[in-house]
Tab-separated table of N, CA and C in Angstrom:
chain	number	residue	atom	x	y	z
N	24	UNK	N	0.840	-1.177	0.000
N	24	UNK	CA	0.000	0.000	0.000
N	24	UNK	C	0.885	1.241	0.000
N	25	UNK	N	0.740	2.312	-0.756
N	25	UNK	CA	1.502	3.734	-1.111
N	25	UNK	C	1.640	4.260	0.122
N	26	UNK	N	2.362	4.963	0.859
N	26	UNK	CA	1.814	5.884	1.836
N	26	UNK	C	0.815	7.030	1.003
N	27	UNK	N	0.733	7.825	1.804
N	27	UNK	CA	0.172	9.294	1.423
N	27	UNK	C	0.138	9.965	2.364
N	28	UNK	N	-0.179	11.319	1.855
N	28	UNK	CA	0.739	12.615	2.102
N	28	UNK	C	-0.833	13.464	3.163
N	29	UNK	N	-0.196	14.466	3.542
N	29	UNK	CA	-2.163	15.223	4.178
N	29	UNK	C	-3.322	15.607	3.044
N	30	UNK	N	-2.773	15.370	1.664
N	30	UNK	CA	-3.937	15.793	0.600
N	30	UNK	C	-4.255	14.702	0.204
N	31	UNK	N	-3.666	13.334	0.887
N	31	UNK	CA	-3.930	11.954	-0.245
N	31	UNK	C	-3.758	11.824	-1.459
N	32	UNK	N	-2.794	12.278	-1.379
N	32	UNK	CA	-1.865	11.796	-2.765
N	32	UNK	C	-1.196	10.702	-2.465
N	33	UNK	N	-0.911	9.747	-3.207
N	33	UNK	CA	-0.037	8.642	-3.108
N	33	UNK	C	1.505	9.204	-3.542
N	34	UNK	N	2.425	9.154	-2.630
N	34	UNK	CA	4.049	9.094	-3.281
N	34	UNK	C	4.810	8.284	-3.270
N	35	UNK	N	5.471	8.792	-4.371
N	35	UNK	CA	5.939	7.346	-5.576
N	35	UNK	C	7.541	7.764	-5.658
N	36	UNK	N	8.152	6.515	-5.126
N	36	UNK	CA	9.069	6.510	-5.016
N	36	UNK	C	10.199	6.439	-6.422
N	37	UNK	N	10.697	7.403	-6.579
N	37	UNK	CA	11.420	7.624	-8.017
N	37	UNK	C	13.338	6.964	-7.798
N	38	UNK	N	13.485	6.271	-8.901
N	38	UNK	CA	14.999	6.483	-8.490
N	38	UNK	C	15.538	7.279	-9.825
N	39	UNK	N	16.747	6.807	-9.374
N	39	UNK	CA	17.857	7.965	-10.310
N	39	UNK	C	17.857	7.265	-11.413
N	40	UNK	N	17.736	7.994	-13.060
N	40	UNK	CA	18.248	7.560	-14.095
N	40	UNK	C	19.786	7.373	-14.068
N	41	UNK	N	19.847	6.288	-14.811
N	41	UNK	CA	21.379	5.736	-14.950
N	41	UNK	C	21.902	7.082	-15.459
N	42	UNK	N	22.981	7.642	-15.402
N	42	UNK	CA	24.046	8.758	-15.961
N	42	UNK	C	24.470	8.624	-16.985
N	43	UNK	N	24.768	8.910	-18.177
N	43	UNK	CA	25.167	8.746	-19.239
N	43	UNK	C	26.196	10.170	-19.884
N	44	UNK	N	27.294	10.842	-19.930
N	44	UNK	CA	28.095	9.599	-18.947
N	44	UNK	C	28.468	9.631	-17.684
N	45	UNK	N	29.376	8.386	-17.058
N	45	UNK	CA	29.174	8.682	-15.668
N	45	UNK	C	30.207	10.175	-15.358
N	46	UNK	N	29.784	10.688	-14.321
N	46	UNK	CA	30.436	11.684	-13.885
N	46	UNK	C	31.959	10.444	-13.075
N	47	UNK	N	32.842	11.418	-13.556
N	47	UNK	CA	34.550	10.653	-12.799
N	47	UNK	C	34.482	11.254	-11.169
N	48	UNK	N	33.695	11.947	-10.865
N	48	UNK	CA	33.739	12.552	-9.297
N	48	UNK	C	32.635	12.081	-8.434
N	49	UNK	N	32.103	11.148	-9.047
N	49	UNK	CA	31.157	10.246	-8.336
N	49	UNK	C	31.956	9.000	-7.975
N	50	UNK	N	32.447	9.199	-6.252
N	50	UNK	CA	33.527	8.213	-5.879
N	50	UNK	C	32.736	6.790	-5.929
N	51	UNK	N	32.007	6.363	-5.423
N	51	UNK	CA	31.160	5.240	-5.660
N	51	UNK	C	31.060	4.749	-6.901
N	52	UNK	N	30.506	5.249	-8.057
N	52	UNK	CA	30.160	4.584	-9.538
N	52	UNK	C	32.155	4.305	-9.920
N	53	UNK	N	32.882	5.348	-9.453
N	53	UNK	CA	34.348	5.071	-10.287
N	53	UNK	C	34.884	3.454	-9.566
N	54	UNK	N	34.780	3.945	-7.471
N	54	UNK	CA	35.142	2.946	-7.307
N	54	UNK	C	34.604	1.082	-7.872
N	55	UNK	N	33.369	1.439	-7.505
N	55	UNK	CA	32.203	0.094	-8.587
N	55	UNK	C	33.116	-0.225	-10.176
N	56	UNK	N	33.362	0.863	-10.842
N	56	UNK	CA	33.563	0.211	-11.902
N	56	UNK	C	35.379	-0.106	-11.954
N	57	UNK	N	36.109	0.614	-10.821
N	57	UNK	CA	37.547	-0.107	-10.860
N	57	UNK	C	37.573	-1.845	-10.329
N	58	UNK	N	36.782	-2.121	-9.292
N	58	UNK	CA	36.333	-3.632	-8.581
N	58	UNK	C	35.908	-4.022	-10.122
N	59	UNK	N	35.171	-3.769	-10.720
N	59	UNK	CA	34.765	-4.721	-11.316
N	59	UNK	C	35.768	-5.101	-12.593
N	60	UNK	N	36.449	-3.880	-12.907
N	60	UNK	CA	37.721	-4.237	-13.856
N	60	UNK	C	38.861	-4.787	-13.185
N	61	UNK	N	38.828	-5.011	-11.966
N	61	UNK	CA	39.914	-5.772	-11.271
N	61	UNK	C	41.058	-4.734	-10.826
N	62	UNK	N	41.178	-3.462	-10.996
N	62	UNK	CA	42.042	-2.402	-10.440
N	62	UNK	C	41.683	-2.054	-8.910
N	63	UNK	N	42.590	-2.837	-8.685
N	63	UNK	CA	42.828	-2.216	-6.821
N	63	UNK	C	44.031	-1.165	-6.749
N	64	UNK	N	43.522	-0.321	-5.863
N	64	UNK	CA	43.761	0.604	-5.579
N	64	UNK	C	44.979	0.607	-3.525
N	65	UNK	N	45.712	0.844	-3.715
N	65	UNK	CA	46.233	1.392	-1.974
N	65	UNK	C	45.216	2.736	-1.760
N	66	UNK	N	45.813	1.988	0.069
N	66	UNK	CA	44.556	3.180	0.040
N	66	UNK	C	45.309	4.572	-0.277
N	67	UNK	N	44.458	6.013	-0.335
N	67	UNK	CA	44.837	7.468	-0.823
N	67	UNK	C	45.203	7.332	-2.161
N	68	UNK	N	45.480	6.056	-3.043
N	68	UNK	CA	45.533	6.758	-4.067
N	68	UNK	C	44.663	6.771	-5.330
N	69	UNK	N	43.001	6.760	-4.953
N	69	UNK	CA	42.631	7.366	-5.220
N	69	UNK	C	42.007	9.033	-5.106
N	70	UNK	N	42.581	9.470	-3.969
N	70	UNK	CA	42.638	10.658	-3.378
N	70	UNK	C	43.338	11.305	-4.366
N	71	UNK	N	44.887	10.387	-4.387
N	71	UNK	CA	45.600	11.809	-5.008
N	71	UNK	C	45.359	11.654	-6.518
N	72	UNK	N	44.732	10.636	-7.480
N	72	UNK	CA	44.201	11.011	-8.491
N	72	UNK	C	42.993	12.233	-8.285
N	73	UNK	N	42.058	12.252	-7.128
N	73	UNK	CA	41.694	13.229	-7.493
N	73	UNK	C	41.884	14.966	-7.480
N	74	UNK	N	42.934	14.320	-6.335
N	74	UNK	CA	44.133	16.233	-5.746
N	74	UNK	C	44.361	15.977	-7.410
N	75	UNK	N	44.912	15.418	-8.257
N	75	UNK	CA	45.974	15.857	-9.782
N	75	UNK	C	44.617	16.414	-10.370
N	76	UNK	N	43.299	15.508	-10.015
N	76	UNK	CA	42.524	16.500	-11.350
N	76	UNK	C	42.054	17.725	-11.015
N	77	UNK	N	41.787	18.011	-9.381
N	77	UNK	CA	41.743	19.113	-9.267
N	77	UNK	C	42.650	20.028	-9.621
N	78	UNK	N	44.007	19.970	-9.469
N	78	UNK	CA	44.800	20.568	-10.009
N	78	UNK	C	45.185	21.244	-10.934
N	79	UNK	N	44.386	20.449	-12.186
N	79	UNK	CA	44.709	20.761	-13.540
N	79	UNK	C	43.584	21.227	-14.077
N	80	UNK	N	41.907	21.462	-13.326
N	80	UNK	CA	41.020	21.810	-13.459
N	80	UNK	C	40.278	21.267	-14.203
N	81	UNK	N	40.056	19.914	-13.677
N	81	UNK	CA	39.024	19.369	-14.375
N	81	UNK	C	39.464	19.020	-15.778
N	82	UNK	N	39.937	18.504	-16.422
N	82	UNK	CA	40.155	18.674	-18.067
N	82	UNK	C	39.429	17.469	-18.572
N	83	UNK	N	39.328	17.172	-19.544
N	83	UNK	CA	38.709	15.679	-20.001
N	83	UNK	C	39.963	14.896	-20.036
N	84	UNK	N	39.476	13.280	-19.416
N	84	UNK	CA	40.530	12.359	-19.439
N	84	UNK	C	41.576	12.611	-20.042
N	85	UNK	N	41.363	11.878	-21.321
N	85	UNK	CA	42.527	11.671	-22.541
N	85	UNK	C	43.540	13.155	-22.421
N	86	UNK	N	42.926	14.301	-22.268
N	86	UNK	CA	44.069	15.754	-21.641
N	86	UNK	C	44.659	15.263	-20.222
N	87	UNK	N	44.186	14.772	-19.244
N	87	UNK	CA	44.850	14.687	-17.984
N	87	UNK	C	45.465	13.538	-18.172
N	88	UNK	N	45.348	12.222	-18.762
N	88	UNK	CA	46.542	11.091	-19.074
N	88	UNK	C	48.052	12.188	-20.069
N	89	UNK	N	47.466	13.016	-20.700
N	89	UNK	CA	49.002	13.461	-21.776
N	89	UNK	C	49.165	14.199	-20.752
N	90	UNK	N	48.502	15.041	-20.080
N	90	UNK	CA	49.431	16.056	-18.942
N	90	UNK	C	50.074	15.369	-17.575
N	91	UNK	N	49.403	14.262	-17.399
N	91	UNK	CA	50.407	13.262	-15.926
N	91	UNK	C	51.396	12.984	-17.154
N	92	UNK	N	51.532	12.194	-17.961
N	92	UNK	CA	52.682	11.286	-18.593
N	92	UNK	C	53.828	12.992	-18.896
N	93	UNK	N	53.345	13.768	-19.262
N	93	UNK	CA	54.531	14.578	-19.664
N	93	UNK	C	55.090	15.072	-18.815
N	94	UNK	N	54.252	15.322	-17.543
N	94	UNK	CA	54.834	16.079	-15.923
N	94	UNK	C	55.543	14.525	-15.386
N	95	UNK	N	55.351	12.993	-15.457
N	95	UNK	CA	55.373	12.041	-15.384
N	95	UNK	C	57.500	12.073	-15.810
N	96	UNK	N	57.135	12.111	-17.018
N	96	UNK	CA	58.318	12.162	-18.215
N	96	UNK	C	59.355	13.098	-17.874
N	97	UNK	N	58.850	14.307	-17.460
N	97	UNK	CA	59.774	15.622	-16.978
N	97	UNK	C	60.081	15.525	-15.509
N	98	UNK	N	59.712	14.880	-14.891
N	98	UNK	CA	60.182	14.704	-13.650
N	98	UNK	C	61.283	13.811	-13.521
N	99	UNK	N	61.336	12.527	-14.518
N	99	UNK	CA	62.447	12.085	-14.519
N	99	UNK	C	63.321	11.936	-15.402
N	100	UNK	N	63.394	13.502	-16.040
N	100	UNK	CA	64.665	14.292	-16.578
N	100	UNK	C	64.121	13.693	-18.019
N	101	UNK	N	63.445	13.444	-18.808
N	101	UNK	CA	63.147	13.236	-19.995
N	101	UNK	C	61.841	14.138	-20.266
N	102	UNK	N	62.216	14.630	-21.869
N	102	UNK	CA	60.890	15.382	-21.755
N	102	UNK	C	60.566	15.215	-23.361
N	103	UNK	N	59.815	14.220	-23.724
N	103	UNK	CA	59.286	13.983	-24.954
N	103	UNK	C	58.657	15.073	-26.044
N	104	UNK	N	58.780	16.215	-25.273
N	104	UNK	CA	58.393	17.479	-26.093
N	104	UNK	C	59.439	18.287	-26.314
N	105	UNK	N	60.108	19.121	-27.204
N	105	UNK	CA	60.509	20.276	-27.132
N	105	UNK	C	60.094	21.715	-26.471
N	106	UNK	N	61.282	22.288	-25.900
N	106	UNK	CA	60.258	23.589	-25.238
N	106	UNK	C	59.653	24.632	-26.034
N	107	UNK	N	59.874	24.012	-27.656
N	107	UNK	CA	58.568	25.582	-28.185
N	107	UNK	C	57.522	24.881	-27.823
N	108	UNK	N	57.365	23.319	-28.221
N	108	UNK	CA	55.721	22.706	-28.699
N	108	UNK	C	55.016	22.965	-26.861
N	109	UNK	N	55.912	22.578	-26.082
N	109	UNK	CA	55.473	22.931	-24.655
N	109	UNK	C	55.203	24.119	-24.543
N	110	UNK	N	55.649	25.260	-24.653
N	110	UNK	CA	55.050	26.554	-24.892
N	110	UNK	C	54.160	26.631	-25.553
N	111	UNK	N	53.841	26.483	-27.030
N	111	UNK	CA	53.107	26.954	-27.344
N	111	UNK	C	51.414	25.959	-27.370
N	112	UNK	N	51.563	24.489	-26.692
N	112	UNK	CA	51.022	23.863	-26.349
N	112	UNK	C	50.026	25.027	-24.772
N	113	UNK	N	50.927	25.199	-24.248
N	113	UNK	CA	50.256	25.657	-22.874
N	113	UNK	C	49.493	26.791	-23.421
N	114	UNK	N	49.760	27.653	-24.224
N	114	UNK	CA	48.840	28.635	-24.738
N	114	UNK	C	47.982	28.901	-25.708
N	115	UNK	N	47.892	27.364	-26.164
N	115	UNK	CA	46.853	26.701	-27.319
N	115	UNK	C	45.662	26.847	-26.259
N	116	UNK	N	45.536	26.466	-25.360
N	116	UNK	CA	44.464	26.384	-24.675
N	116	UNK	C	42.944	27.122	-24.626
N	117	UNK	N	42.678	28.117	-26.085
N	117	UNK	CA	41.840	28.498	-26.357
N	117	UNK	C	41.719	29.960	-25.064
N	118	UNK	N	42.827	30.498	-24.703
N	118	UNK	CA	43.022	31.636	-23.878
N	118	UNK	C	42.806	31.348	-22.530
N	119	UNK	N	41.944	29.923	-22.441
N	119	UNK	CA	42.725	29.757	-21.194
N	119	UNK	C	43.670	28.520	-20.569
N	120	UNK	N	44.267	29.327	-19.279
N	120	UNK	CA	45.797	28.638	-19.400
N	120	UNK	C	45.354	27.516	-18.421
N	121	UNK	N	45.810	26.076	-18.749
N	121	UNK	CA	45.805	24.954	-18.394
N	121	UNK	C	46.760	24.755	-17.253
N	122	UNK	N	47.715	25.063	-16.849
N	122	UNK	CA	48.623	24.574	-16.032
N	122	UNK	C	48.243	24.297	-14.868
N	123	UNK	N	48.792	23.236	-14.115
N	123	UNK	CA	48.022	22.896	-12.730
N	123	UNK	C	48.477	24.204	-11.878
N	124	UNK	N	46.881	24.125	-10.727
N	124	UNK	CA	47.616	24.908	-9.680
N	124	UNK	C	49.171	25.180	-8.563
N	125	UNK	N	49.777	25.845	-8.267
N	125	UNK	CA	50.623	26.377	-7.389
N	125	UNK	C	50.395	26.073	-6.224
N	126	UNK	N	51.117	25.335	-5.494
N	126	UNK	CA	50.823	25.081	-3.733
N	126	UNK	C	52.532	25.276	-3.097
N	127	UNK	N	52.356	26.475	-2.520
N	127	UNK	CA	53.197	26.926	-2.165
N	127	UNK	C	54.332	25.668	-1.394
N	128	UNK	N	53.403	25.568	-0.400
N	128	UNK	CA	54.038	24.562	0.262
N	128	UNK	C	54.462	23.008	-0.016
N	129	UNK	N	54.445	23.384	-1.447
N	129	UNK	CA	54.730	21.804	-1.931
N	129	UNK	C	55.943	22.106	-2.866
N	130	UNK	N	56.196	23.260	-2.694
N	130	UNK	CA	57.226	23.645	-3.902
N	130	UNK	C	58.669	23.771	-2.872
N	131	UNK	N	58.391	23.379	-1.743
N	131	UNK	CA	59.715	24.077	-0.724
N	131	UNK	C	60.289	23.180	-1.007
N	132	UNK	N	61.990	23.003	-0.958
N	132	UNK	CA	62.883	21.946	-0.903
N	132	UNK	C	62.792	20.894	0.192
N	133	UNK	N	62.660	19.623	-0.354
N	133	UNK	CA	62.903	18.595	0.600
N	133	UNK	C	61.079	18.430	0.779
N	134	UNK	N	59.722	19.297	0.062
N	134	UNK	CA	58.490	18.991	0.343
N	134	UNK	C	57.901	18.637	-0.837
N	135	UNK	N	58.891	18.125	-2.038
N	135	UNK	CA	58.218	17.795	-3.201
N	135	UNK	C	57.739	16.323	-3.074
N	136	UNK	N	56.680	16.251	-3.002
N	136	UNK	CA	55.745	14.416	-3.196
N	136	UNK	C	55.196	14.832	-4.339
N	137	UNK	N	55.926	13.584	-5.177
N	137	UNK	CA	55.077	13.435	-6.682
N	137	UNK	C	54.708	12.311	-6.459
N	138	UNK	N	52.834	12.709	-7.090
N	138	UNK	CA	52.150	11.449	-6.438
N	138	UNK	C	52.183	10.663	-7.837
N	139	UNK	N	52.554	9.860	-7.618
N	139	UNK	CA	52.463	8.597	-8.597
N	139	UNK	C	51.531	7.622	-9.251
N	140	UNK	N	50.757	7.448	-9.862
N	140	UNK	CA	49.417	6.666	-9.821
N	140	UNK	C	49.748	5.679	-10.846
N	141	UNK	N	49.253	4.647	-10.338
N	141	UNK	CA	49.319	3.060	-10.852
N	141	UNK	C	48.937	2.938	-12.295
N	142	UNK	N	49.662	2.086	-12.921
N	142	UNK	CA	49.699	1.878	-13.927
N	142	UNK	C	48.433	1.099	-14.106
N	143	UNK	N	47.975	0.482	-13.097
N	143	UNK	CA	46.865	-0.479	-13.887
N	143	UNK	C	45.277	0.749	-13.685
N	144	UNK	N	45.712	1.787	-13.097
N	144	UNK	CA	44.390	3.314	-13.387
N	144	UNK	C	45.009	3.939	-14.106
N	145	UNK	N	45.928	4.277	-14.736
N	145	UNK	CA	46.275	4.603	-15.847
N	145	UNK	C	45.704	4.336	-17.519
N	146	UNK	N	46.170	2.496	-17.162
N	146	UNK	CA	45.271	2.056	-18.406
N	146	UNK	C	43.847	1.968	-18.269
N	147	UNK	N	43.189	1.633	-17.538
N	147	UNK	CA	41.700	1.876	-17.064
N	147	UNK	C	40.829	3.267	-17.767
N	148	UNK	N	41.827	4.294	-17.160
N	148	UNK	CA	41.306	5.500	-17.301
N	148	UNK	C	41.652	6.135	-18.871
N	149	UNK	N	42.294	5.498	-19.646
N	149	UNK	CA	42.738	5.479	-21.130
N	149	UNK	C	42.133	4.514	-21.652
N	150	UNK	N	41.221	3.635	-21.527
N	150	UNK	CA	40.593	2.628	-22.225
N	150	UNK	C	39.481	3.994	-22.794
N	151	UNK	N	39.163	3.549	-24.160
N	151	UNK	CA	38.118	4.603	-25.186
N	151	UNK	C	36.621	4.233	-24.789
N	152	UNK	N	36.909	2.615	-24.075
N	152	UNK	CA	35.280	2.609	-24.027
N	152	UNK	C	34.272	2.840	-22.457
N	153	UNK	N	35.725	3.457	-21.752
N	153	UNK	CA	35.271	4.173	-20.279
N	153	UNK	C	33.572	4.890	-20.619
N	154	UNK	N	32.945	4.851	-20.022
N	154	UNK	CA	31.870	5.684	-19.536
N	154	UNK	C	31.664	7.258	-18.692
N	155	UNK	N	33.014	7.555	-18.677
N	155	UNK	CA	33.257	8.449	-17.510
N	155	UNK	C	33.719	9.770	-18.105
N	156	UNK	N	33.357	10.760	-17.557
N	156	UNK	CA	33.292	11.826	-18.015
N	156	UNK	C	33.970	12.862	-16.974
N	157	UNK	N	34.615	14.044	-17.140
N	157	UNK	CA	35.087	14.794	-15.750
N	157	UNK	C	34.432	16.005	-15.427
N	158	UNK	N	33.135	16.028	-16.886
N	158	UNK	CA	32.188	17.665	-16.792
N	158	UNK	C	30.749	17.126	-16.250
């Protein structure tokens, strides 16, 4: 039997349409679909995948896999780009500028943690037929 309300109306319990696509900041649907692809995670690091996307403001996947691998690449002294295409890459950005945020306190000597994220969310999050979206 429905409940109802003080006018006697019957209310009807609605659920959520499936998402299409899924939002990537819905920790639940991402974690659900890493278990089910078999990507385990330590714990925090899915945290600090999401500190990097905040960082870089949200961008769509396939932009935040080329911007970890090249900050990835340049951190350990290789840098698969030249510094014009890197320049003029950063200011392709349709006027606005892409670069991750500034945290002061991460820039001091001896306080640099580069967070590292697993190769097996790496490929996960580069597979074309993901569902996941970061807007």
């Amino acid at each position: 039997r429905p409940e109802t309300s003080g006018e006697g109306r019957a209310k009807i319990k609605r659920s959520r349409d499936p998402l299409s696509p899924k939002p990537i900041l819905d920790r639940r649907l991402l974690s659900d679909a890493l278990d089910d692809a078999g990507v385990s995670l330590k714990p925090g690091q899915l945290d600090d995948f999401y500190q990097l996307l905040h960082r870089q403001h949200y961008p769509p996947l396939h932009e935040f896999l080329e911007n970890y691998r090249r900050n990835d690449a340049a951190s350990k002294r290789f840098s698969p780009e030249g510094d014009d295409q890197r320049r003029s890459a950063r200011h392709a950005g349709g006027g606005r500028d892409r670069r991750p945020l500034k945290n002061a306190a991460s820039n001091k000597p001896g306080k640099r943690n580069i967070r590292n994220l697993p190769k097996s969310l790496l490929a996960f999050l580069a597979d074309p037929s993901l569902n996941f979206a970061t807007v």
